[in-house]
Coordinates of C-alpha atoms and ligand atoms in Angstrom, one line a residue:
Chain U
M1 CA -20.4 -56.1 7.7
T2 CA -24.0 -55.0 8.3
S3 CA -25.5 -57.0 11.2
S4 CA -28.8 -57.7 9.4
Y5 CA -30.9 -56.5 6.4
N6 CA -34.6 -55.5 6.4
P7 CA -36.8 -58.4 5.2
R8 CA -38.0 -58.5 1.6
D9 CA -41.1 -56.2 1.5
W10 CA -43.9 -58.6 0.4
T11 CA -46.2 -55.6 0.0
I12 CA -43.9 -54.7 -3.0
H13 CA -42.6 -58.0 -4.4
P14 CA -45.1 -60.3 -6.2
S15 CA -46.3 -63.3 -4.4
Y16 CA -45.1 -66.6 -5.8
F17 CA -48.5 -67.8 -7.1
S18 CA -50.3 -65.8 -9.7
E19 CA -53.5 -67.0 -11.1
N20 CA -53.0 -65.1 -14.4
Y21 CA -49.3 -66.0 -14.9
K22 CA -49.7 -69.7 -15.8
S23 CA -46.0 -70.7 -15.3
T24 CA -46.3 -70.0 -11.6
H25 CA -48.9 -72.7 -11.1
L26 CA -46.4 -75.6 -11.0
R27 CA -43.3 -73.6 -10.0
S28 CA -44.4 -71.5 -7.0
P29 CA -43.6 -72.9 -3.6
T30 CA -46.7 -73.8 -1.6
K31 CA -45.3 -73.7 1.9
A32 CA -44.3 -70.5 3.7
P33 CA -40.5 -69.8 3.7
V34 CA -38.9 -70.8 7.1
K35 CA -37.9 -67.8 9.3
I36 CA -34.2 -67.5 10.1
E37 CA -31.7 -65.1 11.7
Q38 CA -29.3 -63.9 9.0
T39 CA -25.7 -65.2 9.3
K40 CA -22.5 -64.5 7.5
S41 CA -23.8 -66.5 4.6
E42 CA -26.6 -64.0 4.0
L43 CA -24.7 -60.9 4.9
T44 CA -21.7 -61.3 2.6
A45 CA -21.5 -61.3 -1.2
P46 CA -18.9 -62.1 -3.9
S47 CA -16.7 -59.3 -5.1
F48 CA -16.9 -58.9 -8.9
F49 CA -15.2 -55.5 -9.1
P50 CA -11.8 -56.8 -10.3
L51 CA -13.4 -59.1 -12.8
I52 CA -15.0 -56.9 -15.4
N53 CA -14.1 -54.1 -17.7
H54 CA -16.8 -51.4 -17.2
E55 CA -16.1 -49.5 -20.4
Q56 CA -16.5 -52.3 -22.8
E57 CA -19.6 -54.0 -21.5
N58 CA -22.2 -51.3 -20.9
D59 CA -22.7 -50.3 -24.5
L60 CA -25.1 -52.7 -26.3
T61 CA -25.1 -50.6 -29.4
K62 CA -21.5 -51.7 -29.9
N63 CA -20.8 -55.0 -28.1
G64 CA -22.7 -57.1 -30.8
A65 CA -21.9 -54.9 -33.8
V66 CA -19.9 -56.4 -36.7
D67 CA -17.4 -54.2 -38.6
G68 CA -18.5 -51.0 -36.9
Q69 CA -22.1 -51.3 -38.1
Q70 CA -25.0 -50.4 -35.8
P71 CA -28.0 -52.3 -34.5
L72 CA -31.4 -51.2 -35.8
G73 CA -33.8 -49.4 -33.5
E74 CA -34.2 -46.3 -31.4
R75 CA -31.0 -45.7 -29.4
I76 CA -31.5 -45.2 -25.7
V77 CA -29.4 -44.4 -22.7
V78 CA -30.6 -45.9 -19.4
T79 CA -29.1 -44.4 -16.3
G80 CA -29.7 -44.0 -12.6
R81 CA -28.5 -45.0 -9.2
V82 CA -28.5 -48.1 -7.0
L83 CA -29.6 -47.1 -3.5
D84 CA -30.6 -48.9 -0.3
E85 CA -33.9 -48.2 1.4
N86 CA -32.3 -45.4 3.4
G87 CA -31.3 -43.7 0.2
K88 CA -27.6 -44.6 0.6
P89 CA -25.8 -45.1 -2.7
Q90 CA -24.5 -48.6 -3.4
P91 CA -21.1 -48.4 -5.1
N92 CA -19.2 -51.3 -6.8
T93 CA -22.4 -53.2 -7.4
L94 CA -22.6 -55.5 -10.4
I95 CA -25.5 -54.9 -12.8
E96 CA -26.1 -57.3 -15.6
I97 CA -28.7 -56.7 -18.3
W98 CA -30.3 -58.6 -21.2
Q99 CA -33.0 -57.7 -23.6
C100 CA -34.5 -58.5 -27.0
N101 CA -33.8 -56.5 -30.1
S102 CA -35.9 -53.8 -31.6
S103 CA -38.1 -56.4 -33.4
G104 CA -38.8 -58.2 -30.2
R105 CA -36.5 -61.2 -30.8
Y106 CA -33.9 -62.5 -28.3
I107 CA -30.7 -64.0 -29.6
H108 CA -31.3 -67.0 -27.2
A109 CA -31.6 -70.2 -29.2
A110 CA -34.8 -71.1 -27.4
D111 CA -36.6 -67.9 -28.7
Q112 CA -38.7 -69.1 -31.6
H113 CA -40.6 -65.8 -32.2
D114 CA -40.8 -65.2 -36.0
A115 CA -39.2 -61.8 -36.0
P116 CA -35.8 -61.1 -37.4
L117 CA -32.5 -61.3 -35.5
D118 CA -30.3 -58.3 -35.9
P119 CA -26.8 -59.3 -36.9
N120 CA -25.4 -56.3 -35.1
F121 CA -27.2 -56.7 -31.8
F122 CA -26.3 -59.2 -29.1
G123 CA -28.5 -57.8 -26.3
A124 CA -26.6 -58.4 -23.1
G125 CA -24.0 -56.4 -21.1
R126 CA -23.1 -55.3 -17.6
C127 CA -21.5 -52.6 -15.5
I128 CA -20.4 -51.8 -12.0
T129 CA -21.8 -48.8 -10.2
D130 CA -19.4 -46.0 -9.5
K131 CA -18.6 -44.5 -6.1
N132 CA -21.9 -42.7 -6.1
G133 CA -23.9 -45.8 -7.0
I134 CA -24.5 -44.5 -10.6
Y135 CA -24.7 -46.8 -13.6
K136 CA -25.3 -46.2 -17.3
F137 CA -26.2 -48.4 -20.2
Y138 CA -26.4 -47.6 -23.9
S139 CA -28.8 -49.8 -25.9
I140 CA -31.7 -49.7 -28.4
K141 CA -35.3 -49.8 -27.3
P142 CA -36.5 -53.4 -27.1
G143 CA -39.6 -54.4 -29.0
A144 CA -42.7 -56.1 -27.6
Y145 CA -43.0 -59.9 -28.2
P146 CA -45.7 -62.5 -28.1
W147 CA -45.7 -65.3 -25.6
G148 CA -47.9 -68.3 -24.9
N149 CA -49.5 -67.4 -21.6
H150 CA -53.0 -66.7 -22.9
K151 CA -54.6 -65.8 -26.2
N152 CA -52.9 -62.9 -28.0
A153 CA -50.5 -62.4 -25.1
W154 CA -47.7 -59.8 -25.6
R155 CA -45.0 -58.8 -23.2
P156 CA -44.6 -55.0 -22.9
A157 CA -41.1 -53.7 -23.9
H158 CA -38.7 -54.4 -21.0
I159 CA -35.1 -54.8 -20.0
H160 CA -34.1 -57.6 -17.7
F161 CA -31.8 -56.5 -14.8
S162 CA -29.7 -58.5 -12.3
L163 CA -28.1 -56.9 -9.3
F164 CA -26.1 -58.2 -6.4
G165 CA -25.7 -55.4 -3.9
P166 CA -23.6 -55.8 -0.8
A167 CA -25.0 -59.2 0.4
F168 CA -26.5 -62.5 -0.7
A169 CA -29.6 -61.1 1.0
T170 CA -29.8 -58.1 -1.4
R171 CA -29.8 -60.1 -4.6
L172 CA -32.4 -58.9 -7.1
I173 CA -33.5 -59.8 -10.5
T174 CA -36.2 -57.7 -12.1
Q175 CA -37.5 -56.2 -15.3
S176 CA -37.9 -52.5 -16.1
Y177 CA -40.5 -51.2 -18.4
F178 CA -41.1 -48.0 -20.5
P179 CA -43.6 -45.2 -19.7
G180 CA -46.9 -45.1 -21.5
D181 CA -46.9 -48.7 -22.8
P182 CA -50.5 -49.8 -23.4
L183 CA -49.4 -53.5 -22.9
L184 CA -48.6 -52.9 -19.2
E185 CA -52.2 -53.0 -18.3
L186 CA -52.5 -56.5 -19.9
D187 CA -49.3 -58.1 -18.8
P188 CA -49.7 -60.7 -15.9
I189 CA -46.0 -60.4 -15.0
F190 CA -46.1 -56.6 -14.5
Q191 CA -49.5 -56.9 -12.9
S192 CA -48.3 -59.5 -10.4
T193 CA -47.0 -56.7 -8.2
T194 CA -49.3 -54.6 -6.1
K195 CA -50.8 -51.6 -7.7
E196 CA -48.6 -49.2 -5.7
A197 CA -45.5 -51.1 -6.5
R198 CA -46.0 -51.2 -10.3
K199 CA -44.8 -47.6 -10.8
L200 CA -41.5 -48.6 -9.3
L201 CA -40.8 -50.8 -12.4
I202 CA -41.3 -48.1 -15.0
K203 CA -38.4 -45.9 -16.2
T204 CA -39.0 -42.2 -16.6
F205 CA -38.2 -40.4 -19.8
D206 CA -35.6 -37.8 -19.0
I207 CA -34.6 -34.9 -21.3
E208 CA -31.5 -34.2 -19.2
A209 CA -30.3 -37.8 -19.6
T210 CA -31.1 -37.6 -23.4
E211 CA -27.9 -37.2 -25.5
E212 CA -28.4 -34.6 -28.2
G213 CA -28.4 -36.1 -31.7
F214 CA -27.7 -39.6 -30.3
A215 CA -30.0 -41.3 -27.8
L216 CA -33.2 -40.8 -25.8
G217 CA -32.6 -40.8 -22.0
Y218 CA -34.4 -42.9 -19.4
K219 CA -33.9 -42.8 -15.7
F220 CA -34.3 -45.8 -13.4
D221 CA -33.2 -46.1 -9.8
F222 CA -32.9 -49.5 -8.1
I223 CA -33.7 -49.7 -4.4
L224 CA -32.1 -52.7 -2.6
R225 CA -32.8 -53.9 0.9
G226 CA -31.1 -51.8 3.5
P227 CA -29.5 -52.5 6.9
K228 CA -32.0 -53.0 9.6
A229 CA -32.1 -50.0 12.0
T230 CA -30.9 -50.9 15.5
P231 CA -33.3 -50.0 18.4
M232 CA -31.1 -46.9 19.2
E233 CA -31.4 -45.5 15.7
K234 CA -35.2 -46.0 15.7
Chain B
M1 CA -37.0 -46.1 5.5
S2 CA -37.7 -43.5 2.9
F3 CA -37.5 -45.6 -0.3
K4 CA -39.4 -48.7 -1.3
Q5 CA -37.6 -51.8 -2.5
T6 CA -37.6 -52.4 -6.3
P7 CA -40.0 -55.2 -6.9
S8 CA -38.7 -58.5 -8.1
Q9 CA -39.8 -59.9 -11.5
T10 CA -39.2 -63.3 -13.0
I11 CA -35.8 -64.0 -14.7
G12 CA -37.8 -65.4 -17.7
P13 CA -36.7 -68.1 -20.1
F14 CA -34.0 -66.2 -22.0
F15 CA -31.3 -65.2 -19.4
A16 CA -28.6 -67.6 -20.5
Y17 CA -26.8 -65.5 -23.1
G18 CA -26.4 -62.7 -20.5
L19 CA -25.8 -64.6 -17.3
T20 CA -24.3 -67.9 -18.3
P21 CA -23.0 -67.2 -21.8
K22 CA -20.1 -69.7 -21.9
Q23 CA -22.1 -72.6 -20.6
Y24 CA -24.7 -72.0 -23.4
G25 CA -22.1 -71.4 -26.2
Y26 CA -22.3 -67.6 -26.5
N27 CA -18.9 -66.0 -26.9
E28 CA -19.8 -62.3 -27.2
I29 CA -19.4 -61.5 -23.6
K30 CA -17.3 -63.3 -20.9
D31 CA -18.7 -65.1 -17.9
I32 CA -18.4 -63.5 -14.4
A33 CA -18.9 -66.9 -12.9
S34 CA -19.2 -70.5 -14.0
N35 CA -20.0 -73.9 -12.4
N36 CA -16.4 -74.5 -11.5
L37 CA -15.5 -72.6 -8.4
N38 CA -12.0 -74.0 -8.1
S39 CA -8.7 -72.9 -9.5
E40 CA -5.3 -74.4 -9.2
G41 CA -4.5 -72.6 -5.9
T42 CA -7.8 -73.6 -4.2
I43 CA -7.3 -75.2 -0.9
G44 CA -9.7 -78.0 0.3
E45 CA -11.4 -81.2 -0.4
R46 CA -12.6 -81.4 -4.0
I47 CA -16.3 -82.3 -4.4
S48 CA -19.0 -82.0 -7.0
I49 CA -22.7 -81.3 -6.6
E50 CA -25.4 -82.2 -9.0
G51 CA -29.2 -82.0 -9.0
I52 CA -32.4 -81.5 -10.9
V53 CA -35.1 -78.9 -10.2
F54 CA -38.5 -80.5 -10.3
D55 CA -41.8 -78.7 -10.8
G56 CA -45.2 -79.6 -9.3
N57 CA -45.7 -82.4 -11.9
N58 CA -42.3 -83.8 -11.1
E59 CA -41.0 -82.7 -14.5
P60 CA -37.4 -81.4 -14.6
V61 CA -37.2 -77.6 -15.1
D62 CA -35.1 -76.8 -18.1
D63 CA -34.8 -73.0 -17.7
A64 CA -33.7 -72.5 -14.1
L65 CA -30.6 -70.6 -13.0
I66 CA -28.9 -71.9 -9.9
E67 CA -26.4 -69.7 -8.0
I68 CA -24.3 -70.9 -5.1
W69 CA -22.3 -69.0 -2.5
Q70 CA -20.2 -70.8 0.0
A71 CA -17.3 -70.4 2.4
S72 CA -13.8 -71.6 1.7
S73 CA -12.3 -74.7 3.3
S74 CA -11.3 -72.6 6.3
G75 CA -14.8 -71.2 6.7
L76 CA -14.2 -67.7 5.1
Y77 CA -16.3 -66.1 2.5
A78 CA -14.4 -64.6 -0.4
T79 CA -15.5 -61.0 0.1
S80 CA -13.2 -58.3 -1.3
K81 CA -11.9 -57.7 2.2
N82 CA -11.2 -61.4 3.0
L83 CA -9.6 -61.9 -0.5
K84 CA -6.9 -59.4 0.4
N85 CA -6.0 -61.4 3.5
T86 CA -5.7 -64.9 2.1
N87 CA -3.7 -66.8 -0.4
D88 CA -6.6 -69.2 -1.1
S89 CA -7.8 -68.4 -4.6
F90 CA -11.3 -69.9 -4.0
C91 CA -14.0 -67.5 -5.3
G92 CA -17.0 -69.0 -3.5
F93 CA -19.6 -68.1 -6.1
G94 CA -20.9 -70.3 -8.9
R95 CA -23.7 -70.3 -11.5
C96 CA -25.2 -73.0 -13.6
G97 CA -28.3 -73.1 -15.9
T98 CA -30.4 -76.2 -16.3
G99 CA -30.9 -75.9 -20.1
I100 CA -27.8 -77.7 -21.4
D101 CA -27.5 -81.1 -19.7
P102 CA -29.8 -83.7 -21.5
Q103 CA -31.3 -84.6 -18.1
R104 CA -31.7 -81.0 -17.1
K105 CA -29.1 -81.4 -14.3
F106 CA -27.2 -78.5 -12.8
S107 CA -23.7 -79.3 -11.5
F108 CA -20.9 -77.6 -9.7
T109 CA -17.3 -78.4 -9.1
T110 CA -16.2 -77.0 -5.8
I111 CA -14.7 -77.8 -2.4
K112 CA -16.3 -78.7 0.8
P113 CA -16.8 -75.5 2.8
G114 CA -15.5 -75.2 6.4
T115 CA -17.5 -74.1 9.4
C116 CA -18.0 -70.3 9.4
S117 CA -19.5 -70.0 12.9
Q118 CA -20.4 -72.0 15.9
N119 CA -24.0 -72.6 15.4
Q120 CA -23.6 -73.3 11.6
A121 CA -22.9 -76.6 10.1
P122 CA -21.0 -76.6 6.8
H123 CA -23.4 -75.7 4.1
I124 CA -23.8 -74.2 0.6
N125 CA -26.2 -71.3 0.0
F126 CA -28.5 -71.6 -3.0
I127 CA -30.6 -69.1 -4.9
I128 CA -32.9 -70.4 -7.6
F129 CA -34.4 -68.3 -10.4
M130 CA -36.7 -69.5 -13.2
R131 CA -39.5 -68.6 -15.6
G132 CA -42.7 -68.8 -13.5
L133 CA -40.9 -67.7 -10.3
L134 CA -41.7 -64.1 -9.7
S135 CA -39.3 -63.7 -6.8
H136 CA -36.2 -65.9 -6.2
V137 CA -36.0 -68.5 -3.5
Y138 CA -33.2 -69.2 -1.1
T139 CA -32.2 -72.6 0.2
R140 CA -29.2 -74.4 1.7
M141 CA -27.5 -77.7 1.0
Y142 CA -26.1 -79.6 4.0
F143 CA -23.8 -82.6 4.1
P144 CA -25.0 -86.0 5.2
E145 CA -21.8 -87.0 7.0
E146 CA -22.1 -83.9 9.3
E147 CA -24.8 -85.4 11.5
V148 CA -23.6 -83.8 14.7
A149 CA -23.0 -80.4 13.3
N150 CA -26.4 -80.5 11.5
Q151 CA -28.1 -81.1 14.8
H152 CA -26.8 -77.7 16.1
D153 CA -27.3 -75.7 13.0
S154 CA -29.5 -72.6 13.6
F155 CA -31.2 -72.9 10.2
L156 CA -32.0 -76.6 10.4
L157 CA -33.3 -76.2 14.0
N158 CA -36.0 -73.8 12.7
V159 CA -37.2 -76.4 10.1
P160 CA -39.8 -79.0 11.2
K161 CA -38.0 -82.4 11.6
T162 CA -40.1 -84.0 8.9
R163 CA -38.9 -81.5 6.3
R164 CA -35.2 -81.3 7.2
Q165 CA -34.2 -84.2 4.9
T166 CA -35.0 -81.9 1.9
L167 CA -31.9 -79.9 2.8
I168 CA -29.4 -82.8 3.2
A169 CA -27.6 -83.9 0.1
K170 CA -27.1 -87.5 -0.8
Q171 CA -23.6 -88.8 -1.3
M172 CA -23.6 -90.6 -4.7
S173 CA -20.0 -91.7 -5.2
Y174 CA -17.2 -92.6 -2.9
S175 CA -14.4 -92.3 -5.5
K176 CA -11.6 -89.7 -5.4
V177 CA -14.0 -86.8 -5.8
K178 CA -17.2 -87.1 -3.7
V179 CA -20.4 -86.4 -5.7
Y180 CA -23.4 -85.1 -3.8
Q181 CA -26.9 -85.1 -5.2
F182 CA -29.1 -82.2 -4.2
N183 CA -32.5 -82.2 -6.0
I184 CA -34.9 -79.2 -5.6
Y185 CA -38.6 -79.8 -5.5
M186 CA -40.7 -76.6 -6.0
Q187 CA -43.9 -78.3 -4.8
G188 CA -45.2 -81.7 -3.7
A189 CA -44.7 -84.0 -0.7
N190 CA -40.9 -83.4 -0.8
E191 CA -41.2 -79.7 -1.4
T192 CA -37.7 -78.2 -0.6
V193 CA -37.5 -75.9 2.4
F194 CA -36.9 -72.3 1.3
F195 CA -35.7 -69.7 3.8
D196 CA -37.1 -66.3 4.5
V197 CA -33.6 -64.7 4.1
Ligands
FE2_1 FE1 -38.1 -60.8 -21.6

């Protein structure tokens, strides 16, 4: 067990309150979080490795398809590594994803956007990183969708990601975006991070990861909090 | 440190079919966790926990995800290493969304955790995610009957006395299964204490 993790880097993570992202106004804590020394509670994490079947859950082009049909949209493969801040690969880490379909509609009952559902697309899956920290998902490129934050507000295309890592302290939920999207500049959620940090949320198109005749490849690495260096190591 | 942490982004309103599919009635993928942490072989005192997440207008939040992580009745966390060395089938991790209950309650069926180290009172670790929360918050639930242990808990000792009560659950029922109420206030006079984990 690691003896403690580096703090969350608040020059990277968005602050709780964001003037332009309206839902934060009533939901962001107003008081500073209380400082603590990490204990076993923060340094341990549940083990999901035995629980899931990697092969069946990382292909969103198949896991919602009926009778061998295919979802509509541009097929993509999203792959990369989960590392800590020291660049150390994080094996056996659970990654869960969810996204809307190529028309910009989520299967979630609360999504009322007037765009069609795709009978062959569910939009959620998961996998466990391999011994080198590598993960891979197949999916279709999600569409942009409108939301009520401000006049003519549209979310840029994104995939939601949830990661555990080795400890309760390394838990992360984020969204990753696509390069060159003109909506990024207008999106208060993406813009809530500092300018330097924003590029860390954008996948790179990668011809090496692209599968010939099948799917466009995108690379995205996740960096989780790493073990704090002891004074000796510093 | 050569790499920068990946920035957090909000969970958004539509996580349920991916993260809590069974609770919300989606059958396409299986749950990795639910709001019942117990199984037949779980050792310990059965309890349940329920609560509501309130926003700054005191309105219940209907799209929050609550995750809990707690020690077993003997004070051990069910990490892969510990699981190998115990016959207690307690998993220690639970998830519940607030969009299904008519009052927007979350609830968990679990056991009372044991003490995991000297300066720690029995407690349950919480992470809260929701639309409008750009980075998740960490808090802890403590037990009202553990007055002495609570006085020596390293986390509670760092909290100003006037705010400590936001971390102590209320016992609602004294029947066979104890029910604890633990409401979470994002803002306001009773704003819950969140920890800089
Ligand atoms: Fe979304």
